[in-house]
Coordinates of C-alpha atoms in Angstrom, one line a residue:
M19 CA 0.0 0.0 0.0
A20 CA 2.8 2.4 1.0
R21 CA 4.8 1.5 -2.1
I22 CA 1.8 2.1 -4.5
H23 CA 1.2 5.5 -2.8
D24 CA 4.9 6.4 -3.2
L25 CA 4.8 5.3 -6.8
Y26 CA 1.7 7.6 -7.3
Q27 CA 3.6 10.5 -5.8
L28 CA 6.6 9.8 -8.1
L29 CA 4.5 9.5 -11.3
Q30 CA 2.9 12.8 -10.6
T31 CA 6.2 14.5 -11.0
V32 CA 7.2 12.7 -14.3
G33 CA 6.2 14.6 -17.5
D34 CA 7.2 11.9 -20.0
T35 CA 4.2 10.9 -22.2
S36 CA 5.5 7.3 -22.3
V37 CA 4.4 7.0 -18.7
D38 CA 0.8 7.8 -19.7
R39 CA 0.9 5.2 -22.4
A40 CA 2.3 2.6 -20.0
M41 CA -0.4 3.4 -17.5
A42 CA -3.1 3.1 -20.2
A43 CA -1.7 -0.2 -21.2
A44 CA -1.6 -1.5 -17.6
L45 CA -5.2 -0.5 -16.8
P46 CA -6.9 -3.6 -18.2
T47 CA -5.0 -6.0 -15.9
A48 CA -4.6 -3.7 -12.9
D49 CA -6.1 -4.7 -9.5
P50 CA -8.8 -2.3 -8.1
L51 CA -6.4 -0.2 -6.1
A52 CA -3.9 0.2 -8.9
A53 CA -6.7 0.9 -11.3
Q54 CA -7.9 3.7 -9.0
L55 CA -4.4 5.3 -9.0
I56 CA -4.0 4.9 -12.8
V57 CA -7.4 6.5 -13.5
L58 CA -6.7 9.4 -11.2
L59 CA -3.2 10.0 -12.8
L60 CA -4.6 9.8 -16.3
L61 CA -7.4 12.3 -15.5
Q62 CA -4.9 14.7 -13.9
R63 CA -2.3 14.5 -16.7
Q64 CA -5.1 15.2 -19.3
Q65 CA -3.5 13.4 -22.3
P66 CA -6.6 12.6 -24.5
E67 CA -5.0 9.8 -26.5
D68 CA -4.2 7.9 -23.3
Q69 CA -7.5 8.8 -21.5
I70 CA -9.3 6.7 -24.2
A71 CA -8.3 3.7 -22.1
V72 CA -10.4 5.0 -19.2
V73 CA -13.4 5.0 -21.4
L74 CA -12.7 1.7 -23.0
H75 CA -12.3 0.0 -19.7
F76 CA -14.9 2.0 -17.8
H77 CA -17.2 -1.0 -17.3
R78 CA -14.4 -2.9 -15.4
L79 CA -13.7 -0.1 -12.9
P80 CA -15.0 -0.2 -9.4
D81 CA -18.1 1.9 -8.6
E82 CA -16.2 4.6 -6.8
I83 CA -13.8 5.0 -9.7
Q84 CA -16.7 5.1 -12.1
A85 CA -18.2 7.9 -10.1
T86 CA -14.9 9.8 -10.3
V87 CA -14.9 9.4 -14.1
I88 CA -18.5 10.6 -14.3
H89 CA -17.5 13.6 -12.3
H90 CA -14.8 14.5 -14.8
A91 CA -16.8 13.5 -17.9
A92 CA -17.0 17.1 -19.1
K93 CA -13.2 17.1 -19.7
L94 CA -13.3 13.8 -21.7
Y95 CA -15.1 14.9 -24.9
R96 CA -12.3 13.8 -27.2
P97 CA -11.7 10.5 -25.5
L98 CA -15.4 9.8 -25.5
R99 CA -15.7 10.6 -29.2
E100 CA -12.7 8.4 -30.0
A101 CA -13.9 5.5 -27.9
S102 CA -17.3 5.6 -29.7
T103 CA -15.6 4.6 -32.9
H104 CA -14.1 1.5 -31.4
T105 CA -16.9 -0.7 -32.6
N106 CA -15.2 -4.0 -31.7
S107 CA -14.8 -3.1 -28.1
D108 CA -16.9 -2.1 -25.1
G109 CA -16.1 1.6 -25.9
P110 CA -19.5 2.5 -27.5
A111 CA -21.5 0.9 -24.7
N112 CA -19.3 2.8 -22.1
V113 CA -19.8 6.1 -24.0
V114 CA -23.6 5.6 -23.8
A115 CA -23.3 4.7 -20.1
I116 CA -21.1 7.8 -19.3
V117 CA -23.3 10.2 -21.2
R118 CA -26.4 8.8 -19.5
R119 CA -25.0 9.0 -16.0
S120 CA -23.3 12.4 -16.4
G121 CA -26.2 14.0 -18.2
L122 CA -23.9 15.6 -20.8
T123 CA -26.4 16.7 -23.4
K124 CA -23.5 18.2 -25.5
L125 CA -22.5 14.6 -26.2
A126 CA -26.0 13.6 -27.2
Y127 CA -24.8 13.6 -30.9
L128 CA -22.5 10.7 -30.1
V129 CA -25.4 8.7 -28.8
A130 CA -27.4 9.5 -31.9
D131 CA -24.6 8.4 -34.1
L132 CA -24.3 5.1 -32.2
L133 CA -28.1 4.7 -32.5
R134 CA -27.7 4.9 -36.3
Q135 CA -24.3 3.3 -36.9
G136 CA -23.5 1.4 -33.7
P137 CA -24.0 -2.3 -32.9
A138 CA -27.5 -3.6 -33.0
D139 CA -27.5 -4.7 -29.4
L140 CA -26.6 -1.1 -28.3
R141 CA -29.4 0.7 -30.0
A142 CA -32.0 0.2 -27.2
D143 CA -29.5 1.5 -24.7
A144 CA -28.7 4.5 -26.9
A145 CA -32.4 5.3 -27.3
D146 CA -33.0 4.9 -23.5
C147 CA -30.1 7.3 -23.0
L148 CA -31.7 10.0 -25.2
L149 CA -35.0 9.5 -23.4
E150 CA -33.4 9.9 -20.0
L151 CA -31.5 13.1 -21.1
A152 CA -34.8 14.5 -22.3
Q153 CA -36.5 13.7 -19.0
R154 CA -33.7 15.5 -17.1
I155 CA -34.5 18.6 -19.1
A156 CA -38.3 18.3 -18.9
P157 CA -38.7 16.2 -15.8
E158 CA -41.9 14.8 -14.3
P159 CA -43.9 16.1 -12.7
W160 CA -43.5 18.8 -15.3
H161 CA -45.8 21.3 -13.8
D162 CA -43.7 22.2 -10.7
S163 CA -40.2 21.4 -11.9
S164 CA -37.7 23.8 -13.5
P165 CA -35.4 22.8 -16.4
S166 CA -32.0 21.3 -15.3
A167 CA -30.1 22.4 -18.4
D168 CA -29.3 25.7 -20.1
V169 CA -30.5 26.7 -23.6
E170 CA -27.3 25.5 -25.4
A171 CA -27.5 22.1 -23.7
V172 CA -31.1 21.8 -24.8
I173 CA -30.2 22.6 -28.4
Y174 CA -27.6 19.8 -28.5
L175 CA -30.0 17.3 -27.2
Q176 CA -32.8 18.5 -29.4
N177 CA -30.7 18.2 -32.5
A178 CA -29.7 14.7 -31.5
V179 CA -33.3 13.6 -30.9
E180 CA -34.4 15.1 -34.2
Q181 CA -31.7 13.2 -36.0
A182 CA -32.8 10.0 -34.3
V183 CA -36.4 10.6 -35.3
A184 CA -35.5 11.3 -38.9
L185 CA -33.5 8.0 -39.0
Y186 CA -36.2 6.0 -37.2
R187 CA -36.4 3.4 -40.0
H188 CA -32.7 2.5 -39.3
H189 CA -33.1 1.7 -35.6
K190 CA -36.9 1.5 -34.9
Q191 CA -36.5 2.4 -31.2
P192 CA -39.8 3.9 -29.8
Q193 CA -37.9 5.5 -26.9
V194 CA -36.7 8.1 -29.4
L195 CA -40.2 9.1 -30.1
L196 CA -40.9 9.4 -26.4
A197 CA -37.8 11.6 -26.1
M198 CA -39.2 13.9 -28.8
A199 CA -42.6 14.0 -27.0
T200 CA -40.8 14.7 -23.7
L201 CA -39.2 17.8 -25.2
A202 CA -42.5 19.1 -26.6
P203 CA -43.6 21.7 -27.2
R204 CA -40.2 23.0 -28.1
P205 CA -40.0 23.6 -31.9
M206 CA -38.3 20.7 -33.7
P207 CA -38.6 21.5 -37.4
K208 CA -36.5 18.5 -38.6
A209 CA -38.6 16.0 -36.7
V210 CA -41.8 17.7 -37.9
E211 CA -40.5 17.6 -41.5
S212 CA -39.8 13.9 -41.1
L213 CA -43.2 13.1 -39.6
S214 CA -45.0 15.1 -42.2
N215 CA -44.2 12.4 -44.7
R216 CA -47.0 9.9 -44.4
Q217 CA -44.8 7.1 -45.7
T218 CA -42.2 7.5 -42.9
E219 CA -42.3 4.5 -40.5
A220 CA -42.1 6.8 -37.5
V221 CA -45.5 8.2 -38.3
E222 CA -47.2 4.9 -37.7
A223 CA -45.2 4.4 -34.5
V224 CA -46.3 7.8 -33.2
R225 CA -49.9 7.0 -34.0
H226 CA -49.6 3.8 -32.1
L227 CA -48.2 5.7 -29.1
L228 CA -51.1 8.2 -29.3
A229 CA -53.7 5.5 -29.5
Q230 CA -52.3 3.8 -26.4
A231 CA -51.9 7.2 -24.6
T232 CA -50.2 5.4 -21.7
E233 CA -47.2 7.7 -21.5
P234 CA -47.5 11.1 -19.9
A235 CA -45.1 12.6 -22.4
I236 CA -47.3 11.4 -25.3
R237 CA -50.4 12.9 -23.7
R238 CA -48.5 16.1 -23.2
A239 CA -47.3 16.1 -26.9
A240 CA -50.8 15.5 -28.3
V241 CA -51.6 19.2 -28.7
P242 CA -48.4 20.2 -30.5
L243 CA -48.6 17.0 -32.6
M244 CA -51.8 18.4 -34.1
L245 CA -49.6 20.6 -36.1
V246 CA -48.3 17.6 -38.0
P247 CA -51.0 16.7 -40.7
P248 CA -50.5 12.9 -40.7
L249 CA -50.8 12.9 -36.9
T250 CA -53.7 15.4 -36.4
A251 CA -56.5 12.8 -36.2
A252 CA -54.5 10.5 -33.9
A253 CA -53.7 13.4 -31.6
L254 CA -57.3 14.4 -31.4
D255 CA -58.3 10.8 -30.5
C256 CA -55.7 10.8 -27.8
V257 CA -57.3 14.0 -26.3
R258 CA -60.7 12.4 -26.6
H259 CA -59.7 9.3 -24.7
C260 CA -58.1 11.1 -21.7
D261 CA -60.3 11.1 -18.6
G262 CA -61.0 13.9 -16.2
G263 CA -58.7 12.5 -13.6
G264 CA -54.9 12.3 -13.8
T265 CA -54.4 11.6 -17.5
I266 CA -55.9 14.8 -18.8
G267 CA -53.4 16.9 -16.9
Q268 CA -50.6 16.5 -19.4
V269 CA -52.9 17.4 -22.2
M270 CA -54.3 20.5 -20.5
S271 CA -50.8 21.8 -19.7
Q272 CA -50.4 22.8 -23.4
Y273 CA -53.2 25.4 -23.3
P274 CA -50.9 28.3 -24.4
L275 CA -50.8 26.5 -27.8
L276 CA -54.6 26.5 -28.3
R277 CA -54.6 29.9 -30.1
I278 CA -52.2 28.7 -32.8
G279 CA -54.2 28.7 -36.1
P280 CA -53.8 25.1 -37.2
I281 CA -54.4 23.8 -33.7
A282 CA -57.4 25.9 -33.3
V283 CA -58.8 24.6 -36.6
A284 CA -58.1 21.0 -35.6
L285 CA -59.9 21.5 -32.3
R286 CA -63.1 22.4 -34.1
R287 CA -63.4 18.7 -34.8
L288 CA -63.8 18.1 -31.1
S289 CA -66.7 19.2 -28.8
D290 CA -67.4 19.5 -25.2
L291 CA -69.0 16.0 -25.4
D292 CA -65.7 14.6 -26.3
M293 CA -64.2 16.2 -23.2
P294 CA -66.9 16.0 -20.4
W295 CA -64.3 16.9 -17.8
L296 CA -64.6 20.5 -19.0
T297 CA -67.8 20.8 -17.0
D298 CA -67.2 18.0 -14.6
A299 CA -68.1 18.5 -10.9
Q300 CA -64.8 16.9 -10.1
A301 CA -62.9 19.9 -11.5
D302 CA -62.9 21.6 -8.1
R303 CA -60.5 18.9 -6.8
W304 CA -58.1 19.2 -9.7
P305 CA -54.6 20.6 -8.9
A306 CA -54.0 24.1 -10.0
H307 CA -51.7 23.2 -12.9
Q308 CA -54.5 21.3 -14.5
S309 CA -57.4 23.7 -13.8
R310 CA -55.6 26.7 -15.2
G311 CA -56.0 25.4 -18.7
L312 CA -59.7 25.0 -18.4
P313 CA -60.7 28.6 -19.6
D314 CA -58.6 28.3 -22.7
W315 CA -59.9 24.9 -23.5
I316 CA -63.5 26.2 -23.1
M317 CA -62.7 29.0 -25.5
A318 CA -61.0 26.7 -28.0
L319 CA -63.7 24.0 -28.3
P320 CA -66.8 24.4 -30.5
M321 CA -69.7 25.2 -28.1
Q322 CA -73.0 27.1 -28.1
D323 CA -72.5 30.6 -26.9
Q324 CA -74.6 30.2 -23.8
Q325 CA -72.9 26.9 -23.1
R326 CA -69.5 28.5 -23.3
L327 CA -70.5 31.3 -20.9
D328 CA -72.0 28.9 -18.4
A329 CA -68.8 26.8 -18.5
L330 CA -66.6 29.8 -17.8
A331 CA -68.9 31.1 -15.1
R332 CA -68.8 27.8 -13.2
L333 CA -65.1 28.1 -12.8
I334 CA -65.7 30.8 -10.1
R335 CA -66.1 28.0 -7.6
L336 CA -62.6 26.5 -8.1
A337 CA -60.1 27.0 -5.4
D338 CA -57.2 28.2 -7.5
P339 CA -57.3 32.1 -7.9
M340 CA -55.3 32.0 -11.1
T341 CA -57.9 29.7 -12.7
R342 CA -60.7 32.1 -11.6
L343 CA -58.8 35.0 -12.9
A344 CA -58.3 33.3 -16.3
A345 CA -62.0 32.6 -16.5
L346 CA -62.8 36.2 -15.7
R347 CA -60.5 37.5 -18.4
R348 CA -62.0 35.2 -21.0
L349 CA -65.5 36.5 -20.0
M350 CA -64.2 40.1 -20.3
E351 CA -62.8 39.3 -23.8
L352 CA -66.1 37.8 -24.9
Q353 CA -68.1 40.8 -23.5
E354 CA -65.8 43.3 -25.2
Q355 CA -65.6 41.5 -28.6
E356 CA -69.3 40.5 -28.8
H357 CA -70.9 43.4 -27.0
D358 CA -73.5 43.8 -29.8
D359 CA -74.4 40.1 -29.9
P360 CA -77.6 39.4 -28.0
A361 CA -76.2 36.1 -26.9
Y362 CA -73.6 37.9 -24.8
A363 CA -75.9 40.5 -23.3
G364 CA -75.8 38.9 -19.9
V365 CA -72.0 38.5 -19.6
N366 CA -71.6 41.4 -17.3
N367 CA -74.1 39.7 -14.9
L368 CA -71.6 36.8 -14.8
I369 CA -68.6 39.1 -14.3
R370 CA -70.5 40.8 -11.5
N371 CA -70.1 37.6 -9.4
F372 CA -66.4 37.8 -9.6
C373 CA -66.6 41.2 -7.8
F374 CA -67.2 39.1 -4.6
D375 CA -64.2 36.8 -5.2
A376 CA -62.2 35.7 -2.2
H377 CA -59.0 37.0 -3.8
P378 CA -59.0 40.9 -3.8
A379 CA -57.0 41.1 -7.1
V380 CA -59.7 39.1 -9.0
A381 CA -62.5 41.1 -7.4
T382 CA -60.7 44.4 -8.3
I383 CA -60.2 43.5 -11.9
A384 CA -63.9 42.5 -12.3
L385 CA -65.1 45.7 -10.6
R386 CA -62.8 47.9 -12.7
H387 CA -64.1 46.2 -15.9
L388 CA -67.7 46.9 -15.0
I389 CA -66.9 50.5 -14.1
R390 CA -65.2 51.0 -17.5
M391 CA -68.1 49.4 -19.4
R392 CA -70.6 51.6 -17.5
W393 CA -72.7 48.6 -16.7
A394 CA -76.3 49.4 -16.0
G395 CA -76.3 47.4 -12.7
L396 CA -73.3 49.1 -11.4
P397 CA -75.0 51.5 -8.9
K398 CA -76.6 48.6 -7.0
L399 CA -73.4 46.6 -7.1
L400 CA -71.4 49.5 -5.7
L401 CA -73.9 49.9 -2.8
Q402 CA -73.2 46.2 -1.9
L403 CA -69.4 46.6 -2.2
V404 CA -68.9 49.7 -0.1
N405 CA -68.9 47.5 2.9
A406 CA -66.7 44.8 1.3
E407 CA -64.2 42.9 3.5
Y408 CA -61.2 44.1 1.5
P409 CA -60.4 47.8 2.0
K410 CA -59.3 48.2 -1.6
I411 CA -62.6 47.0 -3.0
A412 CA -64.6 49.1 -0.5
R413 CA -62.6 52.2 -1.3
L414 CA -62.9 51.7 -5.1
A415 CA -66.7 51.2 -4.8
G416 CA -66.9 54.2 -2.5
D417 CA -64.9 56.4 -4.9
Q418 CA -67.2 55.5 -7.7
L419 CA -70.4 55.8 -5.7
A420 CA -69.8 59.0 -3.8
P421 CA -70.2 61.6 -6.7
V422 CA -73.6 60.3 -7.8
G423 CA -74.4 58.1 -4.8
F424 CA -77.3 59.9 -3.2
N425 CA -79.2 60.6 -6.4
R426 CA -79.0 57.0 -7.5
F427 CA -79.7 55.8 -4.0
W428 CA -82.8 58.0 -4.0
A429 CA -84.0 56.9 -7.4
S430 CA -83.4 53.2 -6.7
W431 CA -84.9 53.2 -3.2
P432 CA -88.2 51.6 -4.2
R433 CA -86.5 48.8 -6.0
L434 CA -84.2 47.8 -3.2
D435 CA -85.2 45.2 -0.6
P436 CA -85.0 46.2 3.0
E437 CA -81.6 44.7 3.6
Q438 CA -80.2 46.5 0.6
Q439 CA -81.8 49.7 1.6
L440 CA -80.2 49.5 5.0
A441 CA -76.7 48.5 3.7
A442 CA -76.7 51.1 1.0
G443 CA -77.9 53.9 3.3
R444 CA -75.4 53.2 6.0
A445 CA -72.6 53.1 3.4
L446 CA -73.6 56.4 1.9
I447 CA -73.9 58.0 5.3
K448 CA -70.2 57.1 5.8
L449 CA -69.1 58.1 2.3
D450 CA -71.1 61.2 1.4
P451 CA -70.8 64.2 3.8
N452 CA -73.8 65.8 2.1
F453 CA -76.1 62.9 2.6
H454 CA -78.2 64.4 5.3
S455 CA -78.4 67.9 3.7
Q456 CA -79.6 66.3 0.4
L457 CA -82.2 64.3 2.3
A458 CA -83.3 67.4 4.2
D459 CA -83.8 69.2 0.8
H460 CA -86.2 66.5 -0.3
L461 CA -87.9 66.6 3.1
A462 CA -88.6 70.3 2.8
G463 CA -89.8 70.1 -0.8
D464 CA -93.3 70.7 -2.0
D465 CA -93.7 67.4 -3.7
V466 CA -95.7 65.1 -1.3
D467 CA -94.3 61.9 -2.8
E468 CA -90.7 63.1 -2.3
R469 CA -91.5 64.1 1.3
L470 CA -93.0 60.7 2.0
R471 CA -90.0 58.9 0.6
A472 CA -87.6 61.1 2.6
L473 CA -89.6 60.2 5.8
T474 CA -89.5 56.5 4.9
I475 CA -85.7 56.7 4.5
I476 CA -85.3 58.5 7.8
H477 CA -87.2 55.8 9.6
A478 CA -85.5 52.9 7.8
L479 CA -82.0 54.3 8.5
N480 CA -82.8 55.3 12.1
Q481 CA -82.0 59.0 11.5
G482 CA -84.9 60.5 13.5
E483 CA -82.7 62.3 16.0
L484 CA -81.0 64.3 13.3
F485 CA -84.3 65.4 11.7
E486 CA -86.3 65.7 14.9
E487 CA -87.3 69.4 14.6
A488 CA -88.5 68.9 11.0
L489 CA -90.4 65.7 12.0
L490 CA -92.1 67.5 14.9
T491 CA -93.3 70.2 12.5
L492 CA -94.5 67.6 9.9
A493 CA -96.4 65.8 12.7
Q494 CA -98.7 68.8 12.7
D495 CA -99.2 68.8 8.9
E496 CA -102.6 68.9 7.3
D497 CA -101.9 65.9 5.1
H498 CA -102.6 62.8 7.2
M499 CA -100.2 60.7 5.0
I500 CA -97.3 63.1 5.9
V501 CA -98.3 63.1 9.6
S502 CA -98.5 59.3 9.6
A503 CA -95.0 58.9 8.1
A504 CA -93.5 61.7 10.3
I505 CA -94.9 60.0 13.5
K506 CA -93.4 56.7 12.4
A507 CA -90.0 58.3 11.8
L508 CA -90.2 60.0 15.2
G509 CA -90.0 56.5 16.6
T510 CA -86.3 56.6 15.9
A511 CA -85.9 59.8 18.0
A512 CA -85.5 59.1 21.7
S513 CA -86.3 62.6 23.1
E514 CA -89.1 63.5 25.4
A515 CA -90.5 65.9 22.8
A516 CA -90.7 63.1 20.2
H517 CA -92.3 60.8 22.8
E518 CA -95.0 63.3 23.7
A519 CA -95.8 64.0 20.0
I520 CA -96.2 60.3 19.4
A521 CA -98.4 59.8 22.5
N522 CA -100.6 62.8 21.5
A523 CA -101.1 61.5 18.0
M524 CA -102.0 58.0 19.3
T525 CA -104.7 59.5 21.6
H526 CA -106.1 62.4 19.7
H527 CA -105.4 62.3 16.0
P528 CA -108.5 61.7 13.9
D529 CA -106.8 59.5 11.3
S530 CA -106.6 55.8 12.1
R531 CA -103.4 55.3 10.1
V532 CA -101.7 58.0 12.2
R533 CA -102.9 56.4 15.4
A534 CA -101.7 53.0 14.2
N535 CA -98.2 54.3 13.3
A536 CA -98.1 56.1 16.6
V537 CA -98.6 52.7 18.4
E538 CA -95.7 51.3 16.4
A539 CA -93.5 54.3 17.2
L540 CA -94.2 53.9 20.9
Q541 CA -93.2 50.2 20.6
Q542 CA -89.8 51.4 19.3
H543 CA -89.5 53.6 22.4
K544 CA -90.4 50.5 24.6
S545 CA -92.5 52.8 26.8
V546 CA -94.9 51.5 29.5
R547 CA -96.4 54.9 30.3
H548 CA -99.3 54.5 28.0
I549 CA -100.7 51.0 28.8
D550 CA -104.1 52.4 29.7
Q551 CA -104.4 54.1 26.3
L552 CA -103.3 50.9 24.6
V553 CA -105.9 48.9 26.5
A554 CA -108.6 51.3 25.5
M555 CA -107.5 51.2 21.9
A556 CA -107.4 47.4 21.9
E557 CA -111.2 47.5 22.6
Q558 CA -112.6 50.5 20.9
E559 CA -110.4 51.5 17.9
D560 CA -110.5 51.0 14.1
N561 CA -109.1 47.7 12.9
R562 CA -105.5 48.7 12.2
P563 CA -104.7 50.8 15.3
R564 CA -106.6 48.3 17.3
A565 CA -104.4 45.4 16.0
N566 CA -101.3 47.5 16.6
A567 CA -102.4 48.3 20.1
I568 CA -102.9 44.6 20.9
Q569 CA -99.5 43.8 19.3
A570 CA -97.9 46.4 21.7
L571 CA -99.7 44.8 24.6
L572 CA -98.4 41.4 23.5
D573 CA -94.9 42.7 23.4
L574 CA -95.4 44.1 27.0
R575 CA -96.8 40.7 28.0
T576 CA -99.8 42.2 29.7
A577 CA -102.8 40.1 30.9
D578 CA -105.1 42.1 28.6
A579 CA -103.4 41.2 25.3
L580 CA -104.8 37.7 24.6
K581 CA -108.2 38.7 25.9
A582 CA -108.4 41.7 23.6
L583 CA -107.2 39.6 20.7
G584 CA -109.9 37.0 21.4
M585 CA -112.5 39.7 21.4
M586 CA -111.2 41.1 18.1
L587 CA -111.4 37.6 16.5
Q588 CA -115.1 37.5 17.4
D589 CA -115.9 41.1 16.3
D590 CA -118.9 41.6 14.1
R591 CA -116.9 43.5 11.6
A592 CA -115.0 41.4 9.0
M593 CA -112.1 43.9 8.7
H594 CA -111.4 43.6 12.4
R595 CA -111.5 39.8 12.3
T596 CA -109.1 39.9 9.3
S597 CA -106.7 42.3 11.2
A598 CA -106.9 40.0 14.2
L599 CA -105.9 37.0 12.0
W600 CA -103.0 39.0 10.6
L601 CA -101.8 39.5 14.2
V602 CA -102.2 35.8 15.1
E603 CA -100.2 34.9 12.0
T604 CA -97.5 37.5 12.6
A605 CA -97.1 36.7 16.3
G606 CA -97.3 32.9 15.8
L607 CA -99.9 32.5 18.6
I608 CA -100.5 28.8 18.5
Q609 CA -102.6 28.9 21.6
L610 CA -105.4 30.5 19.5
A611 CA -105.3 27.7 16.9
R612 CA -108.7 26.3 18.0
T613 CA -110.4 29.6 17.5
V614 CA -108.8 30.1 14.1
A615 CA -109.7 26.6 13.1
E616 CA -113.4 27.3 14.0
M617 CA -113.3 30.5 12.0
S618 CA -112.0 28.6 8.9
I619 CA -115.2 26.6 9.0
T620 CA -117.9 28.8 10.4
D621 CA -117.0 32.5 9.7
P622 CA -119.8 34.1 7.7
D623 CA -117.4 36.2 5.6
R624 CA -115.8 34.3 2.7
S625 CA -112.5 36.3 2.7
V626 CA -112.1 35.9 6.5
K627 CA -112.8 32.2 6.2
Q628 CA -110.1 31.9 3.5
R629 CA -107.6 33.9 5.6
A630 CA -108.3 31.7 8.7
N631 CA -107.9 28.6 6.6
R632 CA -104.5 29.8 5.5
V633 CA -103.4 30.7 9.0
I634 CA -104.4 27.4 10.5
H635 CA -102.5 25.5 7.9
E636 CA -99.4 27.6 8.6
M637 CA -99.8 26.8 12.3
I638 CA -100.1 23.1 11.6
D639 CA -96.9 23.1 9.5
A640 CA -95.1 25.1 12.2
M641 CA -96.2 22.7 14.9
A642 CA -95.2 19.7 12.8
S643 CA -91.8 21.1 12.1
K644 CA -91.3 21.9 15.8
A645 CA -92.4 18.4 16.8
T646 CA -89.9 16.8 14.4
A647 CA -87.1 18.9 15.8
D648 CA -88.1 18.3 19.5
T649 CA -88.3 14.5 19.1
A650 CA -85.0 14.2 17.1
P651 CA -82.6 11.8 18.9
T652 CA -80.1 13.4 21.1
A653 CA -76.4 12.4 21.4
T654 CA -77.5 9.4 23.6
G655 CA -80.4 8.5 21.3
T656 CA -83.2 9.7 23.8
P657 CA -86.0 11.8 22.2
Q658 CA -86.6 15.2 23.6
T659 CA -90.1 16.5 24.1
Q660 CA -91.3 20.0 25.0
T661 CA -94.7 21.2 26.1
L662 CA -96.2 24.2 24.3
N663 CA -97.2 26.7 26.9
P664 CA -99.1 30.0 26.4
E665 CA -97.3 33.4 26.8
P666 CA -96.9 34.2 30.5
S667 CA -99.2 36.9 31.7

């Protein structure tokens, strides 16, 4: 051991090339330790003509020495090239092994040459080598891996693969075709030229691979292979036969190519029926790298206009924000390009839904588009978005809404439901500093309808305190409709003056509507100072204020409430009985079910009988639902029961 080490040290200092030749000649018969020293010396001394021995005898070297050779392979270009020509030795096979293990794509041409001119038993290994090199550059899984070679290295390999495809009839190795597919969609004009000849043997081999569609690389290459006329039909069939699970992922990854003219033309031969996974409910479980191709596939395939819009709109439920953004952009393109086409009239309604997207960027893009297009439904949408979760969305909606906010809010008030009225009004109060002054102008106007709407808004938005002086004045107006609305709005003002005005209207005003609204306003104040007046109204009033008085007594849980309601149900006047039934229905007074049931059979007035019949059926449904819920098994499996008791007096 020491003598070999000393010899190694000595040979390092000798510059005579005959030493290199001697070591190269001794390598075939050297023991493992000596072989290790010889290889190290030959690699260090860098004499290409003698390093050929390292390549020729590579297969006989121990594993650790082979690893050293692989590490230095980038400096062995000439020895590898020379060794590849030694056809009567193990040199060609060793060249293929070294290129494969080192990943030297710059030497891929040597492998291609051996594939064409080398021994027949080496061709399969050479084809496997090209495939492995291609897989290193475009590894699986392809969607989240970055290339492991630079552009120059890719060009060397690409040229070698194209040469091998062009010479397929000489070697007939299908791995070469897989290598080509693995490199797709990089442009490979020589391979395309070869495959464009229908008589080329490689064409039938590629068709066979497309028909089987078992290799991910082939599925991924199906779209770019549509550009090759003899393979277009086979590539389309490959796409048709992929399922909505894992196999379609490789196909969908090529969505950037779908806008290329010949590919777009070829895809017209498909339909959404050929690819049911486009609208499959399973799509929400696809990984992002698959789902992001869906919008472009939907755009590329021949579909009915509404079918295409529906398919894009459904993508809003997918988890990946980039997929949702892609779907939104396709909808925007359709709306802008086909804005005069009646089939696309409702696209902005679909885009509107993206304004509520969980990702603020997607929501912002959708909202800006609708603002730019001056969509008719924009004011109502802005009213909904001013309280959005994301500050950017809320600020954008507010900036657009504020300049024309009150006027549109005023005009759209009758069309908004109560929740929208409340949300929009609260938002405008925060956004528009002139909100109250503009509302005051309408309140002071001469138009009765405008004053009534202003009073309604004040009540709905709970703004009575800010308008109390004007409301107290209007409570003395000659128009009973104005007085009624003003009294109702005063229910949102908590001052003593407001309370007295309401109590005075309840007791002394000649109009029953005013008195009824006064009762409701006192309910808002939750006052118990006027129980005696309420008891009197519950027995002697017109039907509407009488019902409101009884409702107020029910809220106060007085002993007189149910008695007064029972009397009203038996009143000689049909309108009073109808109002009493309304109160039973509104309050859900199940304890009066027997009385209502009798009225549904015996009441002399047909309209009252019908109303009683409807109320009793609603009561029955409510009791059945409650019984089902109360007898549902608990965690221990024991039914729970509950007795229905009347309101406490």
